Each structure stands twice: as C-alpha cells, then as structure tokens.
C-alpha cells in the first residue's frame, strides 16, 4: 500500500524539512514553508535489466530544422524530437518575438501550439501581424493552468509546443503563487514528462532576474535538455543567442540577430556588421578578434584619453571588465611610461557588445596608446593577445581562426603574441608580427607611425 508522507518545503529556495518552520534556515525567508506530500511505495523494487555500454546501439537523435539557420546551429543542427529547450533573457529582449518566428516556420510541418500565460490571443495577433506571420496551423492558447495545457497538448498532438513563460504557469495542486520555486518546478516537471514520450519538442520561456540568472529554481536548468540565453544591451539592435547547456550538441555555438520592426533578422556576417560604421582613421580605435564559442568575431575597441579637471580622474569602461581595464591602465603607466594620472580614460566596445575574453587586452592597450599619442592605428591592423601584469603578452587559443576571420574582412596586418606565432601557419595575405611584451608592441606601432 502506498503511504503518503508529509514534509514541508520552502517555496523560495526548495529547502525541505520534516517540520513546518516559520523561518527558512537556508534562505532566511519568513512564512515560506508549505506542505509537500511524498508517496512512499512499500513494496520491494525490482532492478531493471542492466545494459552493457558495448552493446548499446547509437541511433542518431531525430532532428528537424526550425526553419532558421542560426537557431538550428545554436541547437546543434536543428531541434531534437522530445527535446526541452529553455530560452532565458531579460524582459523586452525579444524572446516572444523569436519564438513566435520559430513557431511560424515550424507550422510548415504541422500544428504548433503556442501557449501564452502573459498575453491574450489578440495581443499575440498584434505582434504576429507586425512580424508578417499569419499561419493557419499556429494555434494559440491563453492559459496558465498547467493541467489544462497538458490536456491541450494531449488532444492536439502538435509537432511543437511553446510555453511563454514558465513563471506565469501554476499547478492547481500547489498553494503557492505562480513564479515561486515549487510552482516553476512542478509545472516544468509536468510538461516535460508529458512531451518526452510523445516526442514533441517543447520551448519554454524563462525570465531572468536582475542578477542575470533564471528566475525560479536552478533545478529548472537541470531538468531541460538545452538552455539558451538571448542577450543584448537594450539600446543597440544586436541580440546574441547563446547555448549554455545542450545535451544534443556543443555549447559553443552563438548566433547573432538584429532586432528590427519586422522581427529578429539573422545576421550571417556578424564581423562585417559590427565594423560597418567604423571610421578607419579614428584615433583611439583598435580592431580585435574575440571568440564566441568556436566562432571568431571582430570588434572595435575605442579609447578616449583626455586631460582631467578633477583631482581624481575618471576611469570608465563599457563592454570590458572594469578591473581588467584598471589593471591595464596601471601596466601602461608602469611599462610604457604613459602619464595617465591627470587624464580621464574612457574605453568602449562598439555596438554595445561585451567582451569577456582576456584576448582583448592588447587591443585595449594599443587603443589607449593611440589616444594618448593622438595618432590613429593602421586601419588594416588586427590586434589580439592577453597582457600579464609584467606587461608580457601571453598566447591566446584559436589564433589561426582569428587571423582567418581578419583576412576574410580584408585585414592585411596583425599584431599577436609571439608564442602563438610559433605554433601556427598564418594566412598568406596577412603580415603577422609576434610580440613578447608591451614595449615591443608599442615599438611595432611606432614604426608604422
Ligand atoms: N511596433 C514595434 N516596432 C518595433 N519594435 C517593437 C514594436 N513593439 C515592440 N517592439 C520591440 O519588441 C520588444 C519586445 O519583444 P518581446 O519579444 O515581447 O520580448 P520578451 O518576450 O523577451 O519580453 C520590445 O522591447 C520592443 O523593442
Ligand atoms: Mg515575452
């Protein structure tokens, strides 16, 4: 006979306990404990037959295209049947837009169910007409009760389901409001268990908090097969779609979109797009190559060094890590003798992009040097390399791919770490100079001036 055992669980962080408590010992919230029933089977369990690794036949995952080349690439070559994909991103970044476009393309294969707990069908229609979407087979369901949604999926057996968003759904068996940890977990669990055996791919939208993590439990990320993030700075039209988890492919793939009035437009040649408005003879501008997964992207890094009227000059960095930038200013003062203590130093990555990679260091240093000397860097020069505290230039991974991307966009010179140069065969049309430290790098630039 199954016996029900009652436990209590914090609706904020998921902490479990035998007794009800007023204050959660894990997250410190008050009044968040709720009843949680666990069924206990008392019969003895049988061990299922074990499989030897050697005897398992690998059938390739059954995939189909989402109709968008970039989306397919990030998913590892299309969507796998029964896969659950979580799409995270800040409000207004374009999650609903992107998934509505995916849904419309998937309609070529059959009915697609678009469940929205946030918008009414007429609101969705409004967006759809702006995006020029008008599919007969796109079926809208404005519902938040996960059991009713499950009924809908069971009845329709669509070829794909989109749920926008998981934070708006609720399971009637739980007392806590939508968006709480237990609701998000239960609703996701319910839907995942339903679509897996039916082989229906499920796209779930998840909002992210101010801290940049998915609102709700971290367990949500463990429950799904793919976690995608849509990022952008909200000012520029560029959006980056990135996989941070993928059970069916690499997490290295990145896609770039431009958010336009008519929707998300795939950017096939991101480097070209990012350098489109560049002034080739601008002082304080350097071009670097940054890896986004396995794909090199060219970025423009800008620096402005100007006399400061303040006793404490300003240091501002957009798009690069502030601490790395401050360290770079100190290294430049120490190693190249630049006098920056009475100067404001401002750096920026064009297009609202963010560069996390240390490979940007050398370009940042040369952009600052260019601004200090009021001389533009050579317009066809590509720069990358990590700079150490001693001013030494350290090698970076994927040097050859970066050079090839530079060559593709017409760059004919490159300043790179000497250690990288030893191990690669650079493209023949690029004159590559390897340097060991900042002084050598500055020397190479000064020869050009
Ligand atoms: N009429 C419009 N023309 C152009 N862009 C619009 C229009 N209406 C909304 N948008 C853009 O669409 C964005 C909302 O996208 P949406 O897909 O709803 O984001 P999310 O689902 O991530 O919250 C808004 O931030 C806005 O920039
Ligand atoms: Mg939305």
PDB file of C-alpha atoms in Angstrom, residues 118-380:
ATOM      1  CA  UNK A 118       1.278  36.589 -20.433  1.00  0.00           C
ATOM      2  CA  UNK A 119      -0.596  37.784 -23.473  1.00  0.00           C
ATOM      3  CA  UNK A 120      -4.085  37.388 -24.876  1.00  0.00           C
ATOM      4  CA  UNK A 121      -4.549  35.948 -28.386  1.00  0.00           C
ATOM      5  CA  UNK A 122      -5.276  39.445 -29.701  1.00  0.00           C
ATOM      6  CA  UNK A 123      -2.027  40.776 -28.252  1.00  0.00           C
ATOM      7  CA  UNK A 124      -0.177  37.915 -29.911  1.00  0.00           C
ATOM      8  CA  UNK A 125      -2.041  38.605 -33.147  1.00  0.00           C
ATOM      9  CA  UNK A 126      -0.873  42.210 -32.965  1.00  0.00           C
ATOM     10  CA  UNK A 127       2.759  41.153 -32.719  1.00  0.00           C
ATOM     11  CA  UNK A 128       2.262  38.485 -35.386  1.00  0.00           C
ATOM     12  CA  UNK A 129       0.899  40.980 -37.896  1.00  0.00           C
ATOM     13  CA  UNK A 130       3.900  43.258 -37.284  1.00  0.00           C
ATOM     14  CA  UNK A 131       6.118  40.224 -37.962  1.00  0.00           C
ATOM     15  CA  UNK A 132       4.066  39.297 -41.015  1.00  0.00           C
ATOM     16  CA  UNK A 133       3.019  35.980 -39.514  1.00  0.00           C
ATOM     17  CA  UNK A 134      -0.395  34.608 -40.360  1.00  0.00           C
ATOM     18  CA  UNK A 135      -0.349  30.831 -40.099  1.00  0.00           C
ATOM     19  CA  UNK A 136      -3.460  28.715 -40.060  1.00  0.00           C
ATOM     20  CA  UNK A 137      -1.665  25.986 -38.154  1.00  0.00           C
ATOM     21  CA  UNK A 138      -0.356  28.229 -35.392  1.00  0.00           C
ATOM     22  CA  UNK A 139      -2.752  27.556 -32.532  1.00  0.00           C
ATOM     23  CA  UNK A 140      -2.877  29.977 -29.635  1.00  0.00           C
ATOM     24  CA  UNK A 141      -3.830  29.062 -26.103  1.00  0.00           C
ATOM     25  CA  UNK A 142      -4.043  31.730 -23.443  1.00  0.00           C
ATOM     26  CA  UNK A 143      -3.861  29.646 -20.288  1.00  0.00           C
ATOM     27  CA  UNK A 144      -1.902  29.381 -17.051  1.00  0.00           C
ATOM     28  CA  UNK A 145      -3.238  26.123 -15.556  1.00  0.00           C
ATOM     29  CA  UNK A 146      -0.632  23.517 -16.428  1.00  0.00           C
ATOM     30  CA  UNK A 147      -3.168  20.656 -16.279  1.00  0.00           C
ATOM     31  CA  UNK A 148      -5.368  22.328 -18.885  1.00  0.00           C
ATOM     32  CA  UNK A 149      -2.295  22.997 -21.035  1.00  0.00           C
ATOM     33  CA  UNK A 150      -1.373  19.323 -20.728  1.00  0.00           C
ATOM     34  CA  UNK A 151      -4.892  18.355 -21.850  1.00  0.00           C
ATOM     35  CA  UNK A 152      -4.466  20.636 -24.841  1.00  0.00           C
ATOM     36  CA  UNK A 153      -1.164  19.045 -25.812  1.00  0.00           C
ATOM     37  CA  UNK A 154      -2.588  15.547 -25.408  1.00  0.00           C
ATOM     38  CA  UNK A 155      -5.592  16.385 -27.512  1.00  0.00           C
ATOM     39  CA  UNK A 156      -3.807  18.228 -30.317  1.00  0.00           C
ATOM     40  CA  UNK A 157      -0.538  16.279 -30.502  1.00  0.00           C
ATOM     41  CA  UNK A 158       1.144  19.284 -32.137  1.00  0.00           C
ATOM     42  CA  UNK A 159       4.578  18.998 -33.726  1.00  0.00           C
ATOM     43  CA  UNK A 160       5.994  21.524 -31.267  1.00  0.00           C
ATOM     44  CA  UNK A 161       4.867  23.387 -28.161  1.00  0.00           C
ATOM     45  CA  UNK A 162       5.925  26.828 -26.996  1.00  0.00           C
ATOM     46  CA  UNK A 163       5.240  27.957 -23.444  1.00  0.00           C
ATOM     47  CA  UNK A 164       5.600  31.686 -22.741  1.00  0.00           C
ATOM     48  CA  UNK A 165       6.519  31.872 -19.865  1.00  0.00           C
ATOM     49  CA  UNK A 166       7.094  29.209 -17.209  1.00  0.00           C
ATOM     50  CA  UNK A 167       6.809  31.840 -14.450  1.00  0.00           C
ATOM     51  CA  UNK A 168       3.164  32.501 -15.313  1.00  0.00           C
ATOM     52  CA  UNK A 169       2.026  28.870 -15.074  1.00  0.00           C
ATOM     53  CA  UNK A 170       0.573  27.237 -11.998  1.00  0.00           C
ATOM     54  CA  UNK A 171      -0.233  23.728 -10.861  1.00  0.00           C
ATOM     55  CA  UNK A 172      -3.603  23.625  -9.078  1.00  0.00           C
ATOM     56  CA  UNK A 173      -2.326  21.077  -6.554  1.00  0.00           C
ATOM     57  CA  UNK A 174       0.091  23.610  -5.073  1.00  0.00           C
ATOM     58  CA  UNK A 175      -0.979  26.531  -2.923  1.00  0.00           C
ATOM     59  CA  UNK A 176       1.931  28.829  -3.704  1.00  0.00           C
ATOM     60  CA  UNK A 177       1.512  31.555  -6.360  1.00  0.00           C
ATOM     61  CA  UNK A 178       2.894  31.270  -9.914  1.00  0.00           C
ATOM     62  CA  UNK A 179       6.582  32.056 -10.276  1.00  0.00           C
ATOM     63  CA  UNK A 180       7.616  30.520  -6.955  1.00  0.00           C
ATOM     64  CA  UNK A 181      10.251  27.812  -6.932  1.00  0.00           C
ATOM     65  CA  UNK A 182       7.812  24.982  -6.265  1.00  0.00           C
ATOM     66  CA  UNK A 183       5.342  26.142  -8.946  1.00  0.00           C
ATOM     67  CA  UNK A 184       8.013  26.603 -11.599  1.00  0.00           C
ATOM     68  CA  UNK A 185       9.474  23.199 -10.786  1.00  0.00           C
ATOM     69  CA  UNK A 186       6.143  21.365 -10.709  1.00  0.00           C
ATOM     70  CA  UNK A 187       4.852  22.952 -13.905  1.00  0.00           C
ATOM     71  CA  UNK A 188       8.062  22.263 -15.792  1.00  0.00           C
ATOM     72  CA  UNK A 189       8.153  18.680 -14.464  1.00  0.00           C
ATOM     73  CA  UNK A 190       4.543  18.111 -15.520  1.00  0.00           C
ATOM     74  CA  UNK A 191       5.087  19.360 -19.069  1.00  0.00           C
ATOM     75  CA  UNK A 192       8.450  17.671 -19.575  1.00  0.00           C
ATOM     76  CA  UNK A 193       7.056  14.290 -18.535  1.00  0.00           C
ATOM     77  CA  UNK A 194       4.226  14.767 -20.969  1.00  0.00           C
ATOM     78  CA  UNK A 195       6.135  15.788 -24.108  1.00  0.00           C
ATOM     79  CA  UNK A 196       9.114  13.400 -23.779  1.00  0.00           C
ATOM     80  CA  UNK A 197       7.226  10.170 -24.565  1.00  0.00           C
ATOM     81  CA  UNK A 198       5.211  11.942 -27.279  1.00  0.00           C
ATOM     82  CA  UNK A 199       8.421  13.123 -28.976  1.00  0.00           C
ATOM     83  CA  UNK A 200       7.169  16.703 -29.101  1.00  0.00           C
ATOM     84  CA  UNK A 201       9.821  19.398 -28.735  1.00  0.00           C
ATOM     85  CA  UNK A 202       8.969  21.944 -26.054  1.00  0.00           C
ATOM     86  CA  UNK A 203      10.290  25.503 -25.939  1.00  0.00           C
ATOM     87  CA  UNK A 204       9.954  27.163 -22.542  1.00  0.00           C
ATOM     88  CA  UNK A 205      10.480  30.886 -21.993  1.00  0.00           C
ATOM     89  CA  UNK A 206      12.069  31.770 -18.664  1.00  0.00           C
ATOM     90  CA  UNK A 207      12.527  35.273 -17.313  1.00  0.00           C
ATOM     91  CA  UNK A 208      15.811  36.172 -15.751  1.00  0.00           C
ATOM     92  CA  UNK A 209      16.319  38.157 -12.597  1.00  0.00           C
ATOM     93  CA  UNK A 210      18.356  41.329 -12.195  1.00  0.00           C
ATOM     94  CA  UNK A 211      21.336  39.190 -11.245  1.00  0.00           C
ATOM     95  CA  UNK A 212      21.148  37.555 -14.663  1.00  0.00           C
ATOM     96  CA  UNK A 213      20.071  34.089 -13.561  1.00  0.00           C
ATOM     97  CA  UNK A 214      16.829  32.393 -14.481  1.00  0.00           C
ATOM     98  CA  UNK A 215      14.081  33.336 -12.062  1.00  0.00           C
ATOM     99  CA  UNK A 216      12.930  30.237 -10.243  1.00  0.00           C
ATOM    100  CA  UNK A 217      14.956  27.251  -9.297  1.00  0.00           C
ATOM    101  CA  UNK A 218      18.344  26.388 -10.656  1.00  0.00           C
ATOM    102  CA  UNK A 219      16.840  22.905 -10.952  1.00  0.00           C
ATOM    103  CA  UNK A 220      14.908  24.147 -13.985  1.00  0.00           C
ATOM    104  CA  UNK A 221      18.181  24.291 -15.879  1.00  0.00           C
ATOM    105  CA  UNK A 222      18.957  20.727 -14.804  1.00  0.00           C
ATOM    106  CA  UNK A 223      15.556  19.480 -15.936  1.00  0.00           C
ATOM    107  CA  UNK A 224      15.749  20.660 -19.529  1.00  0.00           C
ATOM    108  CA  UNK A 225      17.948  19.471 -22.401  1.00  0.00           C
ATOM    109  CA  UNK A 226      19.060  22.856 -23.710  1.00  0.00           C
ATOM    110  CA  UNK A 227      19.438  26.225 -22.075  1.00  0.00           C
ATOM    111  CA  UNK A 228      19.612  29.184 -24.431  1.00  0.00           C
ATOM    112  CA  UNK A 229      20.128  32.799 -23.451  1.00  0.00           C
ATOM    113  CA  UNK A 230      19.130  35.761 -25.550  1.00  0.00           C
ATOM    114  CA  UNK A 231      21.307  38.748 -24.710  1.00  0.00           C
ATOM    115  CA  UNK A 232      21.538  42.352 -25.754  1.00  0.00           C
ATOM    116  CA  UNK A 233      22.091  45.725 -24.168  1.00  0.00           C
ATOM    117  CA  UNK A 234      18.593  47.038 -24.865  1.00  0.00           C
ATOM    118  CA  UNK A 235      19.969  50.094 -26.682  1.00  0.00           C
ATOM    119  CA  UNK A 236      21.518  48.560 -29.763  1.00  0.00           C
ATOM    120  CA  UNK A 237      19.593  46.247 -32.065  1.00  0.00           C
ATOM    121  CA  UNK A 238      22.052  43.353 -31.763  1.00  0.00           C
ATOM    122  CA  UNK A 239      20.972  40.201 -29.976  1.00  0.00           C
ATOM    123  CA  UNK A 240      23.218  37.231 -29.218  1.00  0.00           C
ATOM    124  CA  UNK A 241      21.704  33.793 -28.788  1.00  0.00           C
ATOM    125  CA  UNK A 242      23.959  31.520 -26.794  1.00  0.00           C
ATOM    126  CA  UNK A 243      23.627  27.921 -25.628  1.00  0.00           C
ATOM    127  CA  UNK A 244      24.894  27.401 -22.082  1.00  0.00           C
ATOM    128  CA  UNK A 245      23.758  23.790 -21.949  1.00  0.00           C
ATOM    129  CA  UNK A 246      22.997  21.344 -24.732  1.00  0.00           C
ATOM    130  CA  UNK A 247      22.507  17.612 -24.306  1.00  0.00           C
ATOM    131  CA  UNK A 248      22.369  17.212 -28.082  1.00  0.00           C
ATOM    132  CA  UNK A 249      25.245  19.368 -29.241  1.00  0.00           C
ATOM    133  CA  UNK A 250      28.033  21.728 -28.362  1.00  0.00           C
ATOM    134  CA  UNK A 251      27.505  24.733 -26.123  1.00  0.00           C
ATOM    135  CA  UNK A 252      29.948  26.730 -28.169  1.00  0.00           C
ATOM    136  CA  UNK A 253      27.604  27.919 -30.855  1.00  0.00           C
ATOM    137  CA  UNK A 254      26.441  31.500 -30.905  1.00  0.00           C
ATOM    138  CA  UNK A 255      24.039  33.225 -33.252  1.00  0.00           C
ATOM    139  CA  UNK A 256      23.590  36.909 -33.863  1.00  0.00           C
ATOM    140  CA  UNK A 257      20.302  38.605 -34.691  1.00  0.00           C
ATOM    141  CA  UNK A 258      19.257  42.138 -35.399  1.00  0.00           C
ATOM    142  CA  UNK A 259      16.012  43.186 -33.721  1.00  0.00           C
ATOM    143  CA  UNK A 260      14.013  45.117 -36.262  1.00  0.00           C
ATOM    144  CA  UNK A 261      10.420  46.317 -36.560  1.00  0.00           C
ATOM    145  CA  UNK A 262       9.670  43.221 -38.640  1.00  0.00           C
ATOM    146  CA  UNK A 263      11.269  40.893 -36.077  1.00  0.00           C
ATOM    147  CA  UNK A 264      14.560  39.157 -35.436  1.00  0.00           C
ATOM    148  CA  UNK A 265      16.706  39.058 -38.547  1.00  0.00           C
ATOM    149  CA  UNK A 266      19.596  36.608 -38.727  1.00  0.00           C
ATOM    150  CA  UNK A 267      22.992  38.260 -39.075  1.00  0.00           C
ATOM    151  CA  UNK A 268      25.040  35.984 -41.330  1.00  0.00           C
ATOM    152  CA  UNK A 269      28.228  38.027 -41.241  1.00  0.00           C
ATOM    153  CA  UNK A 270      28.464  39.477 -37.718  1.00  0.00           C
ATOM    154  CA  UNK A 271      32.021  40.864 -38.011  1.00  0.00           C
ATOM    155  CA  UNK A 272      31.080  42.871 -41.089  1.00  0.00           C
ATOM    156  CA  UNK A 273      28.010  44.206 -39.328  1.00  0.00           C
ATOM    157  CA  UNK A 274      29.947  45.172 -36.200  1.00  0.00           C
ATOM    158  CA  UNK A 275      32.581  47.070 -38.170  1.00  0.00           C
ATOM    159  CA  UNK A 276      30.123  48.660 -40.611  1.00  0.00           C
ATOM    160  CA  UNK A 277      30.138  52.155 -39.089  1.00  0.00           C
ATOM    161  CA  UNK A 278      33.798  52.245 -38.237  1.00  0.00           C
ATOM    162  CA  UNK A 279      35.939  55.292 -39.053  1.00  0.00           C
ATOM    163  CA  UNK A 280      39.181  53.685 -40.259  1.00  0.00           C
ATOM    164  CA  UNK A 281      41.274  56.692 -39.366  1.00  0.00           C
ATOM    165  CA  UNK A 282      39.870  57.386 -35.936  1.00  0.00           C
ATOM    166  CA  UNK A 283      42.308  57.990 -33.093  1.00  0.00           C
ATOM    167  CA  UNK A 284      41.983  55.529 -30.201  1.00  0.00           C
ATOM    168  CA  UNK A 285      40.308  52.780 -32.200  1.00  0.00           C
ATOM    169  CA  UNK A 286      41.629  49.204 -32.424  1.00  0.00           C
ATOM    170  CA  UNK A 287      40.156  46.113 -34.033  1.00  0.00           C
ATOM    171  CA  UNK A 288      40.382  42.826 -32.193  1.00  0.00           C
ATOM    172  CA  UNK A 289      39.175  39.279 -32.762  1.00  0.00           C
ATOM    173  CA  UNK A 290      37.207  37.619 -29.995  1.00  0.00           C
ATOM    174  CA  UNK A 291      35.992  34.030 -29.884  1.00  0.00           C
ATOM    175  CA  UNK A 292      32.290  33.485 -29.384  1.00  0.00           C
ATOM    176  CA  UNK A 293      32.355  29.760 -28.869  1.00  0.00           C
ATOM    177  CA  UNK A 294      34.158  28.399 -31.897  1.00  0.00           C
ATOM    178  CA  UNK A 295      33.397  31.421 -33.994  1.00  0.00           C
ATOM    179  CA  UNK A 296      35.698  34.431 -34.234  1.00  0.00           C
ATOM    180  CA  UNK A 297      34.086  37.881 -34.224  1.00  0.00           C
ATOM    181  CA  UNK A 298      35.820  41.149 -34.974  1.00  0.00           C
ATOM    182  CA  UNK A 299      35.120  44.003 -32.584  1.00  0.00           C
ATOM    183  CA  UNK A 300      36.104  47.644 -32.478  1.00  0.00           C
ATOM    184  CA  UNK A 301      37.570  48.788 -29.155  1.00  0.00           C
ATOM    185  CA  UNK A 302      37.711  52.541 -28.555  1.00  0.00           C
ATOM    186  CA  UNK A 303      39.658  54.581 -26.045  1.00  0.00           C
ATOM    187  CA  UNK A 304      39.490  58.262 -25.159  1.00  0.00           C
ATOM    188  CA  UNK A 305      42.238  59.761 -23.037  1.00  0.00           C
ATOM    189  CA  UNK A 306      41.783  63.402 -22.177  1.00  0.00           C
ATOM    190  CA  UNK A 307      43.003  65.924 -19.592  1.00  0.00           C
ATOM    191  CA  UNK A 308      41.002  65.686 -16.390  1.00  0.00           C
ATOM    192  CA  UNK A 309      39.901  68.771 -14.436  1.00  0.00           C
ATOM    193  CA  UNK A 310      39.154  66.550 -11.440  1.00  0.00           C
ATOM    194  CA  UNK A 311      41.538  65.727  -8.595  1.00  0.00           C
ATOM    195  CA  UNK A 312      40.620  62.088  -9.135  1.00  0.00           C
ATOM    196  CA  UNK A 313      40.498  61.433 -12.886  1.00  0.00           C
ATOM    197  CA  UNK A 314      37.669  59.318 -14.250  1.00  0.00           C
ATOM    198  CA  UNK A 315      38.024  55.727 -15.357  1.00  0.00           C
ATOM    199  CA  UNK A 316      35.113  54.370 -17.360  1.00  0.00           C
ATOM    200  CA  UNK A 317      34.752  51.057 -19.181  1.00  0.00           C
ATOM    201  CA  UNK A 318      31.872  49.794 -21.268  1.00  0.00           C
ATOM    202  CA  UNK A 319      31.893  46.309 -22.707  1.00  0.00           C
ATOM    203  CA  UNK A 320      35.098  45.162 -20.995  1.00  0.00           C
ATOM    204  CA  UNK A 321      35.729  44.064 -17.439  1.00  0.00           C
ATOM    205  CA  UNK A 322      36.307  47.145 -15.278  1.00  0.00           C
ATOM    206  CA  UNK A 323      39.003  45.552 -13.127  1.00  0.00           C
ATOM    207  CA  UNK A 324      40.982  44.319 -16.124  1.00  0.00           C
ATOM    208  CA  UNK A 325      40.776  47.802 -17.593  1.00  0.00           C
ATOM    209  CA  UNK A 326      42.067  49.439 -14.380  1.00  0.00           C
ATOM    210  CA  UNK A 327      44.921  46.925 -14.293  1.00  0.00           C
ATOM    211  CA  UNK A 328      45.692  47.705 -17.942  1.00  0.00           C
ATOM    212  CA  UNK A 329      45.939  51.441 -17.163  1.00  0.00           C
ATOM    213  CA  UNK A 330      48.402  50.656 -14.362  1.00  0.00           C
ATOM    214  CA  UNK A 331      50.501  48.394 -16.605  1.00  0.00           C
ATOM    215  CA  UNK A 332      50.625  51.050 -19.328  1.00  0.00           C
ATOM    216  CA  UNK A 333      51.825  53.640 -16.792  1.00  0.00           C
ATOM    217  CA  UNK A 334      54.473  51.326 -15.435  1.00  0.00           C
ATOM    218  CA  UNK A 335      55.727  49.670 -18.625  1.00  0.00           C
ATOM    219  CA  UNK A 336      55.270  52.324 -21.310  1.00  0.00           C
ATOM    220  CA  UNK A 337      55.648  55.328 -19.024  1.00  0.00           C
ATOM    221  CA  UNK A 338      52.301  56.780 -20.103  1.00  0.00           C
ATOM    222  CA  UNK A 339      51.297  59.584 -17.738  1.00  0.00           C
ATOM    223  CA  UNK A 340      47.640  58.852 -17.120  1.00  0.00           C
ATOM    224  CA  UNK A 341      47.304  60.145 -13.553  1.00  0.00           C
ATOM    225  CA  UNK A 342      45.908  63.506 -14.692  1.00  0.00           C
ATOM    226  CA  UNK A 343      43.887  62.052 -17.532  1.00  0.00           C
ATOM    227  CA  UNK A 344      40.367  60.690 -17.799  1.00  0.00           C
ATOM    228  CA  UNK A 345      40.495  57.301 -19.507  1.00  0.00           C
ATOM    229  CA  UNK A 346      37.315  56.003 -21.121  1.00  0.00           C
ATOM    230  CA  UNK A 347      37.036  52.786 -23.110  1.00  0.00           C
ATOM    231  CA  UNK A 348      34.150  51.310 -25.028  1.00  0.00           C
ATOM    232  CA  UNK A 349      33.326  48.304 -27.179  1.00  0.00           C
ATOM    233  CA  UNK A 350      31.287  49.402 -30.192  1.00  0.00           C
ATOM    234  CA  UNK A 351      27.761  48.102 -30.715  1.00  0.00           C
ATOM    235  CA  UNK A 352      27.002  47.537 -27.034  1.00  0.00           C
ATOM    236  CA  UNK A 353      28.900  44.251 -27.178  1.00  0.00           C
ATOM    237  CA  UNK A 354      30.565  42.760 -24.150  1.00  0.00           C
ATOM    238  CA  UNK A 355      33.986  41.097 -24.387  1.00  0.00           C
ATOM    239  CA  UNK A 356      34.836  38.702 -21.569  1.00  0.00           C
ATOM    240  CA  UNK A 357      37.952  37.252 -23.167  1.00  0.00           C
ATOM    241  CA  UNK A 358      41.406  38.409 -21.993  1.00  0.00           C
ATOM    242  CA  UNK A 359      42.472  38.301 -25.669  1.00  0.00           C
ATOM    243  CA  UNK A 360      41.091  41.838 -25.899  1.00  0.00           C
ATOM    244  CA  UNK A 361      43.878  43.189 -23.610  1.00  0.00           C
ATOM    245  CA  UNK A 362      46.444  44.057 -26.267  1.00  0.00           C
ATOM    246  CA  UNK A 363      43.906  45.859 -28.470  1.00  0.00           C
ATOM    247  CA  UNK A 364      42.707  47.793 -25.437  1.00  0.00           C
ATOM    248  CA  UNK A 365      46.280  48.799 -24.595  1.00  0.00           C
ATOM    249  CA  UNK A 366      47.001  49.910 -28.170  1.00  0.00           C
ATOM    250  CA  UNK A 367      43.743  51.876 -28.371  1.00  0.00           C
ATOM    251  CA  UNK A 368      44.720  53.774 -25.195  1.00  0.00           C
ATOM    252  CA  UNK A 369      48.232  54.338 -26.572  1.00  0.00           C
ATOM    253  CA  UNK A 370      46.748  55.654 -29.829  1.00  0.00           C
ATOM    254  CA  UNK A 371      44.570  58.119 -27.948  1.00  0.00           C
ATOM    255  CA  UNK A 372      47.462  59.298 -25.756  1.00  0.00           C
ATOM    256  CA  UNK A 373      49.624  59.896 -28.848  1.00  0.00           C
ATOM    257  CA  UNK A 374      46.684  61.293 -30.856  1.00  0.00           C
ATOM    258  CA  UNK A 375      47.611  59.067 -33.779  1.00  0.00           C
ATOM    259  CA  UNK A 376      45.318  56.513 -35.408  1.00  0.00           C
ATOM    260  CA  UNK A 377      46.435  52.894 -35.582  1.00  0.00           C
ATOM    261  CA  UNK A 378      46.925  51.478 -39.101  1.00  0.00           C
ATOM    262  CA  UNK A 379      43.413  50.900 -40.487  1.00  0.00           C
ATOM    263  CA  UNK A 380      44.113  47.360 -41.687  1.00  0.00           C
TER     264      UNK A 380
END
